[in-house]
Each structure stands twice: as structure tokens, then as C-alpha cells.
Short mmCIF file of C-alpha atoms (C1' of nucleotides) in Angstrom, two decimals:
data_model
loop_
_atom_site.label_atom_id
_atom_site.label_comp_id
_atom_site.label_asym_id
_atom_site.label_seq_id
_atom_site.Cartn_x
_atom_site.Cartn_y
_atom_site.Cartn_z
CA MET A 18 41.13 137.33 115.47
CA SER A 19 42.59 136.18 112.08
CA LYS A 20 41.31 136.25 108.56
CA ASP A 21 38.71 133.88 107.62
CA LYS A 22 39.16 131.35 104.77
CA ASN A 23 37.46 132.26 101.48
CA ARG A 24 34.31 130.64 100.74
CA SER A 25 35.59 129.17 97.47
CA ASN A 26 38.52 129.59 95.17
CA CYS A 27 36.24 131.03 92.29
CA PRO A 28 37.95 134.20 91.50
CA ILE A 29 34.48 136.14 91.21
CA SER A 30 33.65 134.99 94.67
CA CYS A 31 36.97 135.78 96.14
CA SER A 32 36.61 139.33 94.51
CA LEU A 33 33.14 139.94 95.79
CA GLU A 34 34.47 139.05 99.41
CA LEU A 35 37.00 141.87 98.93
CA TRP A 36 35.17 144.67 97.54
CA GLY A 37 31.73 143.21 96.87
CA ASP A 38 29.44 145.81 98.89
CA LYS A 39 27.92 149.20 98.35
CA TRP A 40 30.81 151.17 99.14
CA SER A 41 34.08 149.95 97.94
CA LEU A 42 33.99 150.43 94.26
CA ILE A 43 32.53 153.81 94.86
CA ILE A 44 35.96 154.88 96.69
CA ILE A 45 37.78 153.17 93.92
CA ARG A 46 35.76 155.15 91.36
CA ASP A 47 36.87 158.17 93.21
CA LEU A 48 40.31 157.40 93.11
CA MET A 49 40.25 156.03 89.61
CA PHE A 50 38.89 159.44 87.99
CA ALA A 51 40.14 161.99 90.44
CA LYS A 52 43.78 160.16 90.69
CA GLN A 53 44.15 161.00 94.32
CA CYS A 54 41.80 161.76 97.28
CA THR A 55 42.10 162.75 100.96
CA TYR A 56 39.57 161.45 103.46
CA GLY A 57 37.63 164.48 103.33
CA ASP A 58 37.26 164.00 99.49
CA PHE A 59 35.70 161.04 99.99
CA LEU A 60 33.21 162.08 102.50
CA LYS A 61 32.22 164.82 99.90
CA SER A 62 31.30 162.44 97.36
CA GLU A 63 27.60 162.86 96.29
CA GLU A 64 26.66 159.27 97.64
CA LYS A 65 27.36 160.28 101.44
CA ILE A 66 29.31 157.57 102.79
CA SER A 67 29.50 157.55 106.56
CA THR A 68 32.78 158.29 108.05
CA ASN A 69 33.13 154.85 110.03
CA ILE A 70 32.36 153.15 107.01
CA LEU A 71 34.71 154.81 105.00
CA ALA A 72 37.54 154.39 107.49
CA ALA A 73 36.79 150.62 107.69
CA ARG A 74 36.76 150.23 103.71
CA LEU A 75 39.98 152.16 103.52
CA LYS A 76 41.75 149.97 106.04
CA THR A 77 40.68 146.88 104.34
CA LEU A 78 41.56 148.08 100.87
CA GLU A 79 44.82 149.10 102.23
CA GLN A 80 45.43 145.83 103.86
CA HIS A 81 44.77 144.07 100.60
CA MET A 82 46.94 146.53 98.72
CA VAL A 83 44.42 147.86 96.47
CA ILE A 84 45.27 151.37 97.62
CA GLU A 85 47.99 153.10 99.60
CA LYS A 86 48.43 156.19 101.73
CA LEU A 87 50.74 158.92 100.66
CA GLU A 88 52.08 161.88 102.68
CA HIS A 89 50.48 165.11 101.45
CA PRO A 90 53.24 167.56 99.84
CA ASN A 91 51.69 170.46 101.49
CA SER A 92 50.21 169.36 104.79
CA LYS A 93 51.10 167.02 107.71
CA SER A 94 47.63 166.82 108.73
CA LYS A 95 46.27 165.66 105.36
CA VAL A 96 46.60 162.19 103.90
CA LEU A 97 46.67 161.28 100.21
CA TYR A 98 45.09 157.89 99.11
CA LYS A 99 45.78 156.57 95.79
CA LEU A 100 45.44 153.03 93.94
CA THR A 101 48.31 150.74 93.50
CA LYS A 102 48.68 148.74 90.44
CA LYS A 103 46.25 145.93 91.66
CA GLY A 104 43.79 148.95 92.31
CA ILE A 105 44.30 150.49 88.78
CA GLU A 106 43.67 147.13 87.20
CA LEU A 107 40.24 147.34 88.47
CA LEU A 108 39.71 150.01 85.71
CA PRO A 109 38.03 147.52 83.08
CA ILE A 110 35.54 146.31 85.60
CA LEU A 111 34.37 149.93 86.57
CA VAL A 112 34.25 150.54 82.56
CA GLU A 113 31.92 147.53 82.16
CA ILE A 114 29.63 148.46 85.24
CA ASN A 115 29.64 152.05 83.69
CA LEU A 116 28.37 150.71 80.34
CA TRP A 117 25.82 148.60 81.97
CA GLY A 118 24.65 151.00 84.22
CA GLU A 119 24.34 153.60 81.48
CA LYS A 120 21.95 151.27 79.54
CA TYR A 121 19.70 150.76 82.32
CA TYR A 122 19.57 153.96 84.49
CA ALA A 123 18.22 157.31 83.60
CA ASP A 124 19.71 160.99 84.16
CA ILE A 125 23.25 159.85 83.87
CA PRO A 126 25.59 162.97 84.74
CA ASP A 127 27.02 165.04 81.67
CA ARG A 128 30.43 164.37 82.88
CA THR A 129 29.99 160.70 83.14
CA LYS A 130 28.25 160.78 79.71
CA ALA A 131 31.11 162.27 77.92
CA LEU A 132 33.33 159.75 79.65
CA LEU A 133 31.44 156.82 78.19
CA LYS A 134 31.28 158.34 74.70
CA ASP A 135 35.25 158.45 74.87
CA VAL A 136 34.84 154.70 76.07
CA LYS A 137 32.78 153.68 73.45
CA LYS A 138 35.02 155.08 70.71
CA ASP A 139 37.89 153.16 71.83
CA LYS A 140 37.55 150.95 75.04
CA LYS A 141 41.19 149.73 75.03
CA SER A 142 42.40 153.17 74.41
CA PHE A 143 40.63 154.87 77.12
CA ILE A 144 41.93 152.10 79.46
CA ARG A 145 45.41 152.86 78.29
CA ARG A 146 45.19 156.57 78.68
CA THR A 147 43.28 156.44 82.25
CA ILE A 148 46.04 154.05 83.28
CA LYS A 149 48.56 156.16 82.04
CA LYS A 150 47.45 159.41 83.89
CA LEU A 151 47.21 157.29 87.17
CA ASP A 152 50.64 155.84 86.75
CA ILE A 153 52.21 159.40 86.89
CA ASP A 154 53.11 160.49 90.59
CA MET B 2 6.49 150.69 101.41
CA SER B 3 7.78 151.94 98.11
CA LYS B 4 11.46 152.29 96.71
CA ASP B 5 14.01 154.51 98.02
CA LYS B 6 15.51 157.02 95.86
CA ASN B 7 18.73 156.37 94.64
CA ARG B 8 22.04 157.62 96.28
CA SER B 9 23.14 159.45 93.20
CA ASN B 10 22.76 158.96 89.34
CA CYS B 11 26.26 157.75 88.69
CA PRO B 12 25.54 154.42 87.04
CA ILE B 13 28.43 152.80 88.86
CA SER B 14 26.63 153.69 92.13
CA CYS B 15 23.08 152.61 90.74
CA SER B 16 24.29 149.22 89.87
CA LEU B 17 25.93 148.70 93.09
CA GLU B 18 22.77 149.54 94.78
CA LEU B 19 21.14 146.78 92.87
CA TRP B 20 23.61 144.17 93.03
CA GLY B 21 26.59 145.30 94.96
CA ASP B 22 26.84 142.76 97.62
CA LYS B 23 28.58 139.34 98.17
CA TRP B 24 25.78 137.17 96.80
CA SER B 25 23.88 138.75 93.88
CA LEU B 26 26.86 138.25 91.19
CA ILE B 27 27.25 134.74 92.48
CA ILE B 28 23.75 133.84 91.84
CA ILE B 29 24.40 135.55 88.16
CA ARG B 30 27.49 133.70 87.93
CA ASP B 31 25.60 130.67 88.41
CA LEU B 32 22.88 131.30 85.83
CA MET B 33 25.52 132.77 83.25
CA PHE B 34 27.61 129.48 83.25
CA ALA B 35 24.87 126.97 84.05
CA LYS B 36 22.24 128.56 81.87
CA GLN B 37 19.58 127.84 84.20
CA CYS B 38 19.35 126.86 87.74
CA THR B 39 16.69 125.81 90.29
CA TYR B 40 16.37 127.07 93.85
CA GLY B 41 18.21 123.83 94.91
CA ASP B 42 21.13 124.22 92.50
CA PHE B 43 21.64 127.77 93.87
CA LEU B 44 22.04 126.29 97.22
CA LYS B 45 24.19 123.61 96.18
CA SER B 46 26.83 126.00 95.20
CA GLU B 47 30.09 125.94 96.74
CA GLU B 48 29.78 129.25 98.38
CA LYS B 49 26.75 128.09 100.56
CA ILE B 50 24.37 131.02 100.47
CA SER B 51 21.71 130.75 103.09
CA THR B 52 18.27 130.13 101.98
CA ASN B 53 16.63 133.19 103.15
CA ILE B 54 19.45 135.31 101.23
CA LEU B 55 19.10 133.41 98.26
CA ALA B 56 15.14 134.02 98.45
CA ALA B 57 15.70 137.92 98.87
CA ARG B 58 18.24 138.27 96.47
CA LEU B 59 16.27 136.32 93.81
CA LYS B 60 13.27 138.24 94.51
CA THR B 61 14.86 141.46 93.95
CA LEU B 62 16.84 140.53 90.98
CA GLU B 63 13.24 139.54 89.48
CA GLN B 64 12.03 142.67 90.42
CA HIS B 65 14.78 144.71 88.59
CA MET B 66 14.19 142.37 85.61
CA VAL B 67 17.69 140.93 85.70
CA ILE B 68 16.55 137.18 85.97
CA GLU B 69 13.16 135.63 85.31
CA LYS B 70 11.10 132.41 86.45
CA LEU B 71 10.20 129.82 84.07
CA GLU B 72 8.22 126.56 84.73
CA HIS B 73 10.27 123.39 84.90
CA PRO B 74 9.66 121.10 81.71
CA ASN B 75 9.24 118.30 83.87
CA SER B 76 7.93 119.33 87.31
CA LYS B 77 5.44 121.53 88.85
CA SER B 78 7.22 121.78 92.17
CA LYS B 79 10.61 123.16 90.47
CA VAL B 80 11.15 126.43 89.12
CA LEU B 81 13.62 127.43 86.38
CA TYR B 82 15.50 130.76 87.05
CA LYS B 83 17.19 132.23 83.81
CA LEU B 84 18.96 135.76 83.08
CA THR B 85 17.06 138.11 80.99
CA LYS B 86 19.04 140.16 78.31
CA LYS B 87 19.70 142.78 80.95
CA GLY B 88 21.03 140.10 83.18
CA ILE B 89 22.99 138.41 80.25
CA GLU B 90 24.42 141.85 79.55
CA LEU B 91 26.17 141.51 82.74
CA LEU B 92 28.41 138.91 81.22
CA PRO B 93 31.40 141.60 80.55
CA ILE B 94 31.22 142.63 83.94
CA LEU B 95 31.62 139.03 85.09
CA VAL B 96 34.52 138.34 82.60
CA GLU B 97 36.38 141.44 84.08
CA ILE B 98 36.07 140.31 87.55
CA ASN B 99 37.41 136.82 86.41
CA LEU B 100 40.24 138.15 85.00
CA TRP B 101 41.15 140.59 87.97
CA GLY B 102 40.56 137.71 90.45
CA GLU B 103 42.56 135.21 88.42
CA LYS B 104 45.56 137.47 88.86
CA TYR B 105 45.33 138.23 92.29
CA TYR B 106 44.01 134.76 93.83
CA ALA B 107 45.52 131.45 93.91
CA ASP B 108 44.17 127.97 93.32
CA ILE B 109 41.85 128.98 90.67
CA PRO B 110 39.63 125.87 89.96
CA ASP B 111 40.71 123.92 86.60
CA ARG B 112 37.21 124.65 85.12
CA THR B 113 37.74 128.39 85.54
CA LYS B 114 41.40 128.43 84.37
CA ALA B 115 40.11 126.73 81.13
CA LEU B 116 37.40 129.42 80.65
CA LEU B 117 39.75 132.06 81.25
CA LYS B 118 42.11 130.81 78.71
CA ASP B 119 39.55 130.83 76.17
CA VAL B 120 38.35 134.28 77.21
CA LYS B 121 42.11 135.66 76.79
CA LYS B 122 42.47 134.11 73.51
CA ASP B 123 39.32 136.32 72.36
CA LYS B 124 37.26 138.32 74.80
CA LYS B 125 34.69 139.43 72.38
CA SER B 126 34.31 136.07 70.82
CA PHE B 127 33.83 134.41 74.39
CA ILE B 128 31.26 136.99 75.19
CA ARG B 129 29.51 136.24 71.91
CA ARG B 130 29.50 132.50 72.11
CA THR B 131 28.33 132.70 75.81
CA ILE B 132 25.44 135.17 75.03
CA LYS B 133 24.49 133.08 71.94
CA LYS B 134 24.39 129.76 74.24
CA LEU B 135 22.35 131.45 76.94
CA ASP B 136 19.82 133.04 74.19
CA ILE B 137 18.85 129.76 73.04
CA ASP B 138 15.79 128.56 75.19
"C1'" DA C 14 -1.39 106.66 102.09
"C1'" DT C 15 3.27 108.12 103.48
"C1'" DA C 16 7.48 109.78 102.78
"C1'" DT C 17 10.44 112.76 100.19
"C1'" DT C 18 11.39 116.56 97.28
"C1'" DT C 19 11.38 121.61 96.27
"C1'" DA C 20 10.61 126.15 96.97
"C1'" DC C 21 10.36 129.09 99.81
"C1'" DT C 22 9.21 131.38 105.16
"C1'" DT C 23 9.89 132.39 109.81
"C1'" DG C 24 12.27 133.23 114.37
"C1'" DC C 25 16.37 134.65 116.53
"C1'" DA C 26 21.33 135.64 117.57
"C1'" DT C 27 25.27 137.95 115.46
"C1'" DT C 28 27.24 141.21 112.47
"C1'" DT C 29 27.03 145.11 109.75
"C1'" DT C 30 25.36 149.81 108.75
"C1'" DA C 31 24.16 154.58 109.35
"C1'" DC C 32 23.94 158.41 111.97
"C1'" DA C 33 25.74 161.32 115.93
"C1'" DA C 34 29.08 162.82 118.64
"C1'" DG C 35 33.77 162.89 120.23
"C1'" DT C 36 38.94 163.08 120.04
"C1'" DA C 37 43.78 164.16 118.53
"C1'" DC C 38 46.80 166.59 116.10
"C1'" DA C 39 48.09 170.23 112.57
"C1'" DA C 40 47.29 174.81 110.92
"C1'" DA C 41 45.56 179.13 110.49
"C1'" DT C 42 43.95 183.14 112.85
"C1'" DA C 43 43.44 186.77 116.54
"C1'" DT D 25 50.78 183.16 122.12
"C1'" DA D 26 45.91 181.43 122.74
"C1'" DT D 27 42.30 180.19 120.28
"C1'" DT D 28 39.79 178.40 116.53
"C1'" DT D 29 39.28 175.59 112.62
"C1'" DG D 30 40.64 171.77 109.55
"C1'" DT D 31 41.47 167.07 108.88
"C1'" DA D 32 41.43 162.30 109.81
"C1'" DC D 33 39.76 159.43 112.05
"C1'" DT D 34 37.16 156.87 116.48
"C1'" DT D 35 33.21 155.44 119.58
"C1'" DG D 36 28.63 154.85 121.00
"C1'" DT D 37 24.04 153.41 119.82
"C1'" DA D 38 20.13 152.11 116.98
"C1'" DA D 39 18.36 150.13 113.14
"C1'" DA D 40 19.00 147.08 109.31
"C1'" DA D 41 21.07 143.12 106.92
"C1'" DT D 42 23.02 138.51 107.67
"C1'" DG D 43 23.54 133.53 109.07
"C1'" DC D 44 21.81 129.53 111.04
"C1'" DA D 45 18.19 126.26 112.19
"C1'" DA D 46 13.79 125.03 111.79
"C1'" DG D 47 9.23 125.15 109.84
"C1'" DT D 48 5.57 124.99 106.04
"C1'" DA D 49 2.99 123.84 101.75
"C1'" DA D 50 2.52 122.06 97.50
"C1'" DA D 51 3.96 118.47 94.32
"C1'" DT D 52 5.96 114.07 93.33
"C1'" DA D 53 7.71 109.55 94.24
"C1'" DT D 54 7.24 105.20 96.94
#
DNA sequence: ATATTTACTTGCATTTTACAAGTACAAATA
DNA sequence: TATTTGTACTTGTAAAATGCAAGTAAATAT
């Protein structure tokens, strides 16, 4: 019925209890680099999340104020999802995961390579610029 | 029988397929800040991982060369686990998760607070020093 | 010789996930 | 206006992962 207690007060452990799974950061990645997404946009991602899992994750992330829902400007049947400040602040984590993954996995997409080249040139500046883009709505 | 194909070539997605769960980074955290751990040490952690899950995660992380097994200097019945270079390089990710978690969760343990104070003073230096400690074996 | 420690494995109930299909409302089309 | 399509979900169910308790085997301590 109600929320369980955290298994510890370690910030890493608490964070993992919220988004430590195979899908949450994929959703957040999409929002981070596409700015805003509809439900259908998430479903179209290459990783092919199933619709019930997507709905569950969106719900949890919204409840924990990592993302929020917005009305779509052109349509009442569409919903726009976007990152909150709390969600945007996950960017440094995504950047570091990207850098680690680039080092240990092959066939990185060109778009990602370009992005990471930019990151490596000046990480702080990349983060600042990306956040700035997300903040404008 | 054999390994499944990755769901995409996105480095974030690939990384999550390996350690995107509620336990892998807890194991890695323990190794990162305790340098070396036995099986029993992991079980003693506050988060109370169950023994079958621990065994499964250690196996996967070893297979993917994130951790490795060492003989215990004093005992043939003990096994020492330590991070490989690949594992050590997850430190920037753990640092960023820690910083995010510190911001959004309460009652952070004093040890962690002290560590994060050090991180915030000079992140690069903290990472360099922590890696240096881990490299000596 | 016996008991204890250590690193696991095994069995099973519960939970989570993945896949397929279905629903409800908005919007476009005939 | 009626019907089809698009969009955001929900529901059902089988398969897989998890959590808990107990068990095993080798090494060490007593």
C-alpha cells in the first residue's frame, strides 16, 4: 500500500532504488537529448521498451518529481513529458556513463560519437550548454 | 546458451544492460571505497543483498572483467574480490550519483558527507587519489 | 575428531518483466 | 455525420528475476 523504507541512507543506494534498472535512465536519456517526448516517442526508441513498463516508469519518475507532464500545444490527445530540475541534474551521471560506455563498447553511433567529442573537449561547458537548452520551455 | 545481443549500441544502454540494476553498483561501491572485499563482507553491507543475487552479480561482473578474484593472503577458504581497471573507471559515475543523491535524499551518513565534502573541494583530485589507492595491491 | 567459518548452491514463493491484446478519448477522414 | 486512425495508456498471462530459507563442500579453528 504505502512506500517502503529505503534499504539504507547511502545516496547511491537511494538513487538506485529510484532509477536503478534497465529502463529509467533510457527514458531520462531520451528526454535529456530530445528535450521533450511524447509517450509514443519513447516507444519508438531503439531499445524497444514495452508499453506497460514505460507507463510504470513514467509514473514512478513523475511521482518522484524527476519528470513532469505537460499539455501538448497542438493536441489534446498528446502528452509531453519533460525533465524537472531534479531530472536535468542527472545529466552529469549520464555523461559519465556515456564516457565509460564509449570506452568499453563498440559500434557507437555517430551522433553519440559527435556528442562525446564535444563532451571531452570541455565537459563543464557541455553540461552547461545542455542544461541551458533544456531550461528554455 | 550464448550471450544475447545488445538492445542497441548506445553506450548508456549497453552499460545499463551490464550493471543497470539495484545491486551491481552497490557491490562496486563497496569495492571502490573498501578497496577489497570478501564474499562475506558484501553480505554484511547495510543493504542486505541476498546470497544468490550476490553470487550471480559477482559472476556477471567477473565475466565482463569489471571485477576479479584474488587469493586471500591468509586463508585458502576466503576469496578477495577487487576492481579491475575497467571497474575502477566507474568511479566518476559513482561520484556523480553520490552528488545527485546527496542533494535529494536526507540523513546521509557522516562518512559519506565527509567524502562528498572532499569531492566537492576538488573532484578531479578526489578521483585521482581514490584511483591511486585502488591501484596499489 | 568436531565444530565453525567461508563461499557458495538449491528450492520455492513472490515479484517483475515482456509480449500481446484491449480500451477510451481525441482527431483526422470519408 | 459516421467511421477510421492516432495517442496514451491498461489488462492478462507466461516467462524470468528476485528474495528468503535452507543446504553443501572445503578450509580452518578448537
